[in-house]
PDB file of N, CA and C in Angstrom:
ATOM      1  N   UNK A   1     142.966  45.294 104.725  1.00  0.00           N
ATOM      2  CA  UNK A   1     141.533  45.395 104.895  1.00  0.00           C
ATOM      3  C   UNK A   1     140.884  45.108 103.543  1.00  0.00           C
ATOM      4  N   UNK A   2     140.063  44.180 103.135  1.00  0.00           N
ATOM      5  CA  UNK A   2     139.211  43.705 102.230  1.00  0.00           C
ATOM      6  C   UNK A   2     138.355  44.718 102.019  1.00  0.00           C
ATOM      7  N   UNK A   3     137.568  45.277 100.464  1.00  0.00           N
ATOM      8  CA  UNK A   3     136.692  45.913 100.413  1.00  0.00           C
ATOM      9  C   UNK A   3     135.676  45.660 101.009  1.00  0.00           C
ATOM     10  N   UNK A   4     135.483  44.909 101.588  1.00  0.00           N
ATOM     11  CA  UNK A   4     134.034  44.105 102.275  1.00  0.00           C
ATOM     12  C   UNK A   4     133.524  44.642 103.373  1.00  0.00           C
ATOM     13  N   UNK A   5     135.079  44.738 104.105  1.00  0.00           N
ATOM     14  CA  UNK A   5     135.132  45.327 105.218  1.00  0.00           C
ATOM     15  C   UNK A   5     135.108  46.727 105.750  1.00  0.00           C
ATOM     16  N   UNK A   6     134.183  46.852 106.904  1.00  0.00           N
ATOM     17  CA  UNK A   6     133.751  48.312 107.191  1.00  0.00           C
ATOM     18  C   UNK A   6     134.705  49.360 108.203  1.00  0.00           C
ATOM     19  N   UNK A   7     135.451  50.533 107.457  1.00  0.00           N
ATOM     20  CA  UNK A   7     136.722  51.145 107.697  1.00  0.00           C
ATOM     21  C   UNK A   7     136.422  51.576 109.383  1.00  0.00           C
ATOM     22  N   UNK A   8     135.104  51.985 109.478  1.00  0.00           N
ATOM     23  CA  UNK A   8     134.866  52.065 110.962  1.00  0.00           C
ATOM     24  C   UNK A   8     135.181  51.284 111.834  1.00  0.00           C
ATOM     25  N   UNK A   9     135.373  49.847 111.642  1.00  0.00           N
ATOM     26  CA  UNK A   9     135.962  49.304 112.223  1.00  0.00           C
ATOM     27  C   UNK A   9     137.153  49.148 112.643  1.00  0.00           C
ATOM     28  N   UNK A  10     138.058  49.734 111.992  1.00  0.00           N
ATOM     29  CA  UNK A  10     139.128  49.546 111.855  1.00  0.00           C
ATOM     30  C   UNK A  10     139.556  51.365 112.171  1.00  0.00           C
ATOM     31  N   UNK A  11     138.933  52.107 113.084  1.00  0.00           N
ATOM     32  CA  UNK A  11     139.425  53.772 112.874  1.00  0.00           C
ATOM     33  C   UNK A  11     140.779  54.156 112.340  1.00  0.00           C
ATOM     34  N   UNK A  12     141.511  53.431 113.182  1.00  0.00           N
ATOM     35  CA  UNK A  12     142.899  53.919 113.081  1.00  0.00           C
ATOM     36  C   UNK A  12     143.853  53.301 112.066  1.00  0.00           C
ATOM     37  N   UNK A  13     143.044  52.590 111.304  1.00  0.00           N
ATOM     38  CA  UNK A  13     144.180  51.739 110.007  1.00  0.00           C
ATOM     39  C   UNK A  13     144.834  52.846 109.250  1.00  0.00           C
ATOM     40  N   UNK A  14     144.850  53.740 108.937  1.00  0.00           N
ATOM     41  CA  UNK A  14     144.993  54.747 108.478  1.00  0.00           C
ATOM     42  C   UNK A  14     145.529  56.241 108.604  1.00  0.00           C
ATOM     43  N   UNK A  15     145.597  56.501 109.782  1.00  0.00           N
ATOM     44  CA  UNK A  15     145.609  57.477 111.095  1.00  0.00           C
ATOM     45  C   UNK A  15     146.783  58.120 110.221  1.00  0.00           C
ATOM     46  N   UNK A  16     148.243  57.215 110.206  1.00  0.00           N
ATOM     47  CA  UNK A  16     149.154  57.769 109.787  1.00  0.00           C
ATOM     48  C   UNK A  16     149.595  57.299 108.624  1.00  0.00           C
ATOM     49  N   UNK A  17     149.433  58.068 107.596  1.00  0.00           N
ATOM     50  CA  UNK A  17     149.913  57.840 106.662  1.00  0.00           C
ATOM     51  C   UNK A  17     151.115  59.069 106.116  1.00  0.00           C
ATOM     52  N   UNK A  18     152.117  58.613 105.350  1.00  0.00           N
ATOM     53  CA  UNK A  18     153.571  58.933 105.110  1.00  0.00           C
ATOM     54  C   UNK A  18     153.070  60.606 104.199  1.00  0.00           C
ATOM     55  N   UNK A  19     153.308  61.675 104.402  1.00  0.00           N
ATOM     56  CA  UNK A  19     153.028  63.358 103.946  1.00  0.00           C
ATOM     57  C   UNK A  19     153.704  63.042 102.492  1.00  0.00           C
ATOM     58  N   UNK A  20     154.422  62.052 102.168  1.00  0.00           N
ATOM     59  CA  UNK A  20     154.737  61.920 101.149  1.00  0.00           C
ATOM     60  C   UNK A  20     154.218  61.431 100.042  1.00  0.00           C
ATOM     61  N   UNK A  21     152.813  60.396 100.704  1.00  0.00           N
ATOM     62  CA  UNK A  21     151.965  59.894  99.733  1.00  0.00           C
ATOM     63  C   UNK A  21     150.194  60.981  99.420  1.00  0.00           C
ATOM     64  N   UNK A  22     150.364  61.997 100.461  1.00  0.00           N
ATOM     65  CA  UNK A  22     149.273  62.564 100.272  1.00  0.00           C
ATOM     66  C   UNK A  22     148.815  63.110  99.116  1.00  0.00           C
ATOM     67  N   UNK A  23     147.620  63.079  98.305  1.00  0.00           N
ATOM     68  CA  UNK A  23     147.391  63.070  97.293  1.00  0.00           C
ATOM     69  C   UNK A  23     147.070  64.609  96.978  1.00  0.00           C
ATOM     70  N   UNK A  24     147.090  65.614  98.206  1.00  0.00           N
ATOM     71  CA  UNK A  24     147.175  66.673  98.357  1.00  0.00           C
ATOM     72  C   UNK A  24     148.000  67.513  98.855  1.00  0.00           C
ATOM     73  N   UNK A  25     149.200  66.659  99.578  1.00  0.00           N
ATOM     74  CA  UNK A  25     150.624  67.390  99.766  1.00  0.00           C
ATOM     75  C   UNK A  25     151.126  68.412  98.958  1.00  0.00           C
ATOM     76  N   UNK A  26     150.868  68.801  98.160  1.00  0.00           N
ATOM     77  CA  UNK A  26     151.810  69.950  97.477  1.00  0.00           C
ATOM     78  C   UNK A  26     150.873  70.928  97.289  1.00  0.00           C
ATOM     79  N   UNK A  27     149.517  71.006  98.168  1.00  0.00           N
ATOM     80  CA  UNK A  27     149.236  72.326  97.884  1.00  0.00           C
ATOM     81  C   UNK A  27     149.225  72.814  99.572  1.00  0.00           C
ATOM     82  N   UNK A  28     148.832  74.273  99.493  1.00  0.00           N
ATOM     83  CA  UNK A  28     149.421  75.225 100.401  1.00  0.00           C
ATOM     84  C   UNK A  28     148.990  74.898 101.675  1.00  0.00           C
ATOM     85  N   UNK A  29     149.666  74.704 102.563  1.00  0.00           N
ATOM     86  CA  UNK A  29     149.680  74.461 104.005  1.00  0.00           C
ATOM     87  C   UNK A  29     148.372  75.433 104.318  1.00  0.00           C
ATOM     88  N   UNK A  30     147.690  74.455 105.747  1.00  0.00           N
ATOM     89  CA  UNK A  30     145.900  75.035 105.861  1.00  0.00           C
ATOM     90  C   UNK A  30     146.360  76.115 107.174  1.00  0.00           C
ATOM     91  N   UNK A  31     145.497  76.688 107.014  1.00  0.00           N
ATOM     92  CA  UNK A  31     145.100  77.661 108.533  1.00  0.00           C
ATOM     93  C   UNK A  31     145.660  77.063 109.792  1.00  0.00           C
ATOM     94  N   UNK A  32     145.267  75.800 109.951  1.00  0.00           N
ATOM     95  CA  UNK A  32     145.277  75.588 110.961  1.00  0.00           C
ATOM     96  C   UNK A  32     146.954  75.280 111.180  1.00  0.00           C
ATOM     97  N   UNK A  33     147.668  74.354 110.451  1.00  0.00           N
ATOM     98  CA  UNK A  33     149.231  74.142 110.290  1.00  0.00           C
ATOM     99  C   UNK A  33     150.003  75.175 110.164  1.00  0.00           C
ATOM    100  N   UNK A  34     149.503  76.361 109.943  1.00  0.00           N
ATOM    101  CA  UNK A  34     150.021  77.601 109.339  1.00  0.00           C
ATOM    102  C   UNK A  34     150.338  77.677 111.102  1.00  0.00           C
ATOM    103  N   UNK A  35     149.197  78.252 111.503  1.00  0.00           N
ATOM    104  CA  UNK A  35     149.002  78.621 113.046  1.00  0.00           C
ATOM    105  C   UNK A  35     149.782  78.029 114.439  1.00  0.00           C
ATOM    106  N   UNK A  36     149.543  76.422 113.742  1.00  0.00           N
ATOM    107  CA  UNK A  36     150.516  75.838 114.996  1.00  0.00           C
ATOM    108  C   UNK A  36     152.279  76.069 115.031  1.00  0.00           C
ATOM    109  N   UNK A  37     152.081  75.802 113.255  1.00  0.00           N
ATOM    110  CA  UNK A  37     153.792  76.127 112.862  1.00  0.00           C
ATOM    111  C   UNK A  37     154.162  77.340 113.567  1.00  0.00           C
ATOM    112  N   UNK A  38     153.211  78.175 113.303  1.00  0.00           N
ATOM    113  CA  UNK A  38     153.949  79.834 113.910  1.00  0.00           C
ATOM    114  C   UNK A  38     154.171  79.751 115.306  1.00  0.00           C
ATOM    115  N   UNK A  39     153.268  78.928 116.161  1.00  0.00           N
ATOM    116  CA  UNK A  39     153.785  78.828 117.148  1.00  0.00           C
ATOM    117  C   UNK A  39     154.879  77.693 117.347  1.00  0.00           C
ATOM    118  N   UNK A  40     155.009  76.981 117.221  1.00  0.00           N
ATOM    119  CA  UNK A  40     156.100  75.981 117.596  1.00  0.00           C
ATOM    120  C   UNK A  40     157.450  76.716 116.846  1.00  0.00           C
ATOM    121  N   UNK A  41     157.177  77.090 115.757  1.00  0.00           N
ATOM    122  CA  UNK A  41     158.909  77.657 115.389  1.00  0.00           C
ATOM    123  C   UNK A  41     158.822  78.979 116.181  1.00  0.00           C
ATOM    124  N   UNK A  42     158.237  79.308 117.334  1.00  0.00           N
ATOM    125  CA  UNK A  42     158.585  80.597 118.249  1.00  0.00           C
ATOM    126  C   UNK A  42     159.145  80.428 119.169  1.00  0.00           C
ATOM    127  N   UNK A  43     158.492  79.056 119.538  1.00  0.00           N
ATOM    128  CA  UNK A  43     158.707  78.595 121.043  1.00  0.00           C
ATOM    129  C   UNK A  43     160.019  77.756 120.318  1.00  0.00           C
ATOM    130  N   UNK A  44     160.391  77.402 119.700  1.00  0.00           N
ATOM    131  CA  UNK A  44     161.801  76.823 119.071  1.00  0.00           C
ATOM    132  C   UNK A  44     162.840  77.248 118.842  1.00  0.00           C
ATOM    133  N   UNK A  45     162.222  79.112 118.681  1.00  0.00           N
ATOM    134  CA  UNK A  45     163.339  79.575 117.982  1.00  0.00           C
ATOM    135  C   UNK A  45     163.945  79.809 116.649  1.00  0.00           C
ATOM    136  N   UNK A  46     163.107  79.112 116.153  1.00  0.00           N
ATOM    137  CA  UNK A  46     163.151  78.685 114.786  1.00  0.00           C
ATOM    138  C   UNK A  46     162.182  79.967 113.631  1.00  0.00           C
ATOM    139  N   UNK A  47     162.888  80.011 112.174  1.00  0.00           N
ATOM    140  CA  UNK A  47     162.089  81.064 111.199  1.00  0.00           C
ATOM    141  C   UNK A  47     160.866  80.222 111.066  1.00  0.00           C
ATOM    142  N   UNK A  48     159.928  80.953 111.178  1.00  0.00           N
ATOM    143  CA  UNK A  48     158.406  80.748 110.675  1.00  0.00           C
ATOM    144  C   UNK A  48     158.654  80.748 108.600  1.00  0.00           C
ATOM    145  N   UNK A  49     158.427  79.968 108.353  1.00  0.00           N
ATOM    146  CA  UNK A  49     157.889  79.950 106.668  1.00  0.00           C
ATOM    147  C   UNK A  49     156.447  79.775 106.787  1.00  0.00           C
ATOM    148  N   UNK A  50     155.874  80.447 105.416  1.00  0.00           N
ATOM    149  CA  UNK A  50     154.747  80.441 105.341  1.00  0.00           C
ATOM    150  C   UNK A  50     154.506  80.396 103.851  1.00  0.00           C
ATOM    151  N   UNK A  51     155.583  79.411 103.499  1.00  0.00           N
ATOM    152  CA  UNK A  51     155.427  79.397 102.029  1.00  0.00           C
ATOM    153  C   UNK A  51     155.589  77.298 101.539  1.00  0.00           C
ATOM    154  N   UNK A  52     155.533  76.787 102.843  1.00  0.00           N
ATOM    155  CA  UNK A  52     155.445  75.005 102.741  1.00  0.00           C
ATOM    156  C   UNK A  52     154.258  74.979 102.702  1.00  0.00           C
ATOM    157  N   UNK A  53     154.555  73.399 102.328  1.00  0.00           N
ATOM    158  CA  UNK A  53     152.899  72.615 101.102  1.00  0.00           C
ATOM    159  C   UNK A  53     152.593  72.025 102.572  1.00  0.00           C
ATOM    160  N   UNK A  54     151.538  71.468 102.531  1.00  0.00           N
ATOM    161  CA  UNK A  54     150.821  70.681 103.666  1.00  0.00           C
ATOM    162  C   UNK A  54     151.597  69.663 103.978  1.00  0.00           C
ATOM    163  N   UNK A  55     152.324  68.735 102.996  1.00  0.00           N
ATOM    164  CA  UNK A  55     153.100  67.881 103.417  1.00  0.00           C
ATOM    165  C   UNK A  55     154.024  68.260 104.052  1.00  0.00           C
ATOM    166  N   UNK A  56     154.950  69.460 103.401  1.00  0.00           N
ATOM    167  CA  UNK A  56     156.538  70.311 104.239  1.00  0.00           C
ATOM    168  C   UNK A  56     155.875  70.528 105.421  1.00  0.00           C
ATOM    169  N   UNK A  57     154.953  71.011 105.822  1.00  0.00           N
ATOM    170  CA  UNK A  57     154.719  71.591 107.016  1.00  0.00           C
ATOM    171  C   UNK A  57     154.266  70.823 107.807  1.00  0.00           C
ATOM    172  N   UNK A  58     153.787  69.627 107.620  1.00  0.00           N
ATOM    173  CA  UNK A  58     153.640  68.079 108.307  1.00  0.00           C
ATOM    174  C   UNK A  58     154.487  68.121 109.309  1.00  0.00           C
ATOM    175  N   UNK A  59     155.423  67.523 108.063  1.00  0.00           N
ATOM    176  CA  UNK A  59     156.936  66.923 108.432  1.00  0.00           C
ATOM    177  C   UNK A  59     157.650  68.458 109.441  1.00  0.00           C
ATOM    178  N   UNK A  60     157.670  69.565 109.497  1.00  0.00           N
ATOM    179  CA  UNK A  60     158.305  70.425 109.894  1.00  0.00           C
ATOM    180  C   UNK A  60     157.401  70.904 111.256  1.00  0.00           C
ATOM    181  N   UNK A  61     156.288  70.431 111.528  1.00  0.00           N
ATOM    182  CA  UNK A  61     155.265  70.371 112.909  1.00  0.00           C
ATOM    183  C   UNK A  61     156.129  68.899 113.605  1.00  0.00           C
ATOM    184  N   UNK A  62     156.034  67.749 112.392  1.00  0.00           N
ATOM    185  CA  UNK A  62     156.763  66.689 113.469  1.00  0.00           C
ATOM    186  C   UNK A  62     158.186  66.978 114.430  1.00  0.00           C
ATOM    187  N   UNK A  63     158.785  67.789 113.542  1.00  0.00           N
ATOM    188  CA  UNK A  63     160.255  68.311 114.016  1.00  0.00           C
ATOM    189  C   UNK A  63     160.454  68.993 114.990  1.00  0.00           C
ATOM    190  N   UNK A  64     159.422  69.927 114.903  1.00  0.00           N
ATOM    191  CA  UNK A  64     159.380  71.115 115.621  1.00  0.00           C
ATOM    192  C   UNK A  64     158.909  70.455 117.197  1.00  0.00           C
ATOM    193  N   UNK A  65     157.721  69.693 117.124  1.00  0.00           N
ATOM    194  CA  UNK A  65     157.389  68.947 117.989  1.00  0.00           C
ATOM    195  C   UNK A  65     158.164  68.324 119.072  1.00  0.00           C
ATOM    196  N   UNK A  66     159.458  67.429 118.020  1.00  0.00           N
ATOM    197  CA  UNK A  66     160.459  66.834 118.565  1.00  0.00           C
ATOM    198  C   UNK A  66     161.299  67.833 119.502  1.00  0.00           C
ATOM    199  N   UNK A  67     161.792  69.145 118.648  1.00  0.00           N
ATOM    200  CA  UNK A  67     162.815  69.772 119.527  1.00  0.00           C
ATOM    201  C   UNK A  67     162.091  70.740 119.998  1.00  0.00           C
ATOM    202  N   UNK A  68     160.584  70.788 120.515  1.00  0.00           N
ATOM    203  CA  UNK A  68     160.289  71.557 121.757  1.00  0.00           C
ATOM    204  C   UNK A  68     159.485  70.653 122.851  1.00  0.00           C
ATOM    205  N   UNK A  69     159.185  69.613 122.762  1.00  0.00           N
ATOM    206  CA  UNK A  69     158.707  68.440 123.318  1.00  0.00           C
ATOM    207  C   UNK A  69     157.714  68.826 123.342  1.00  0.00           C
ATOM    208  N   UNK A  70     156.592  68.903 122.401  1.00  0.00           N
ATOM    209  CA  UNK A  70     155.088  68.931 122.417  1.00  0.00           C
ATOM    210  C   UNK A  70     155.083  67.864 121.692  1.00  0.00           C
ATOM    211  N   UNK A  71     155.518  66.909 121.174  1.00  0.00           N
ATOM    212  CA  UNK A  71     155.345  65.862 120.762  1.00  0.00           C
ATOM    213  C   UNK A  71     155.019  64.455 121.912  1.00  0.00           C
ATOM    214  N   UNK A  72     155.252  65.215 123.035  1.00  0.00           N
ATOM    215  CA  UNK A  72     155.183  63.792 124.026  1.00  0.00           C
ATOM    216  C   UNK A  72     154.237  63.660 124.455  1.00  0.00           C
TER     217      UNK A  72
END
């Protein structure tokens, strides 16, 4: 996308980008990720942490997602 060009156009160029490049990944996972995590590692089975960065807890919602199928 050219600077020229208007990002609205384009909504979703962006949508997903890699938890690894976030320029705010390493600080503390938000309310809201906190919340879903607690639920998906329940319904998983899985330990709740409440000590991952926004990025860890990204990546550990994608997972969690995967092995309880709320990802589909």
């Amino acid at each position: 996308m050219s600077m020229t060009e208007n990002p609205k156009d384009h909504p979703t160029g962006n949508a997903e980008k890699d938890p690894d490049d976030w320029t705010t990944g390493d600080e503390a996972m938000t309310g809201a990720q906190a919340s879903y995590l607690k639920t998906l590692s329940e319904e998983a089975g899985e330990t709740f942490d409440d000590t991952l960065t926004k990025a860890e807890a990204s990546k550990r919602i994608d997972a969690l997602q995967e092995a309880t199928g709320r990802g589909k």
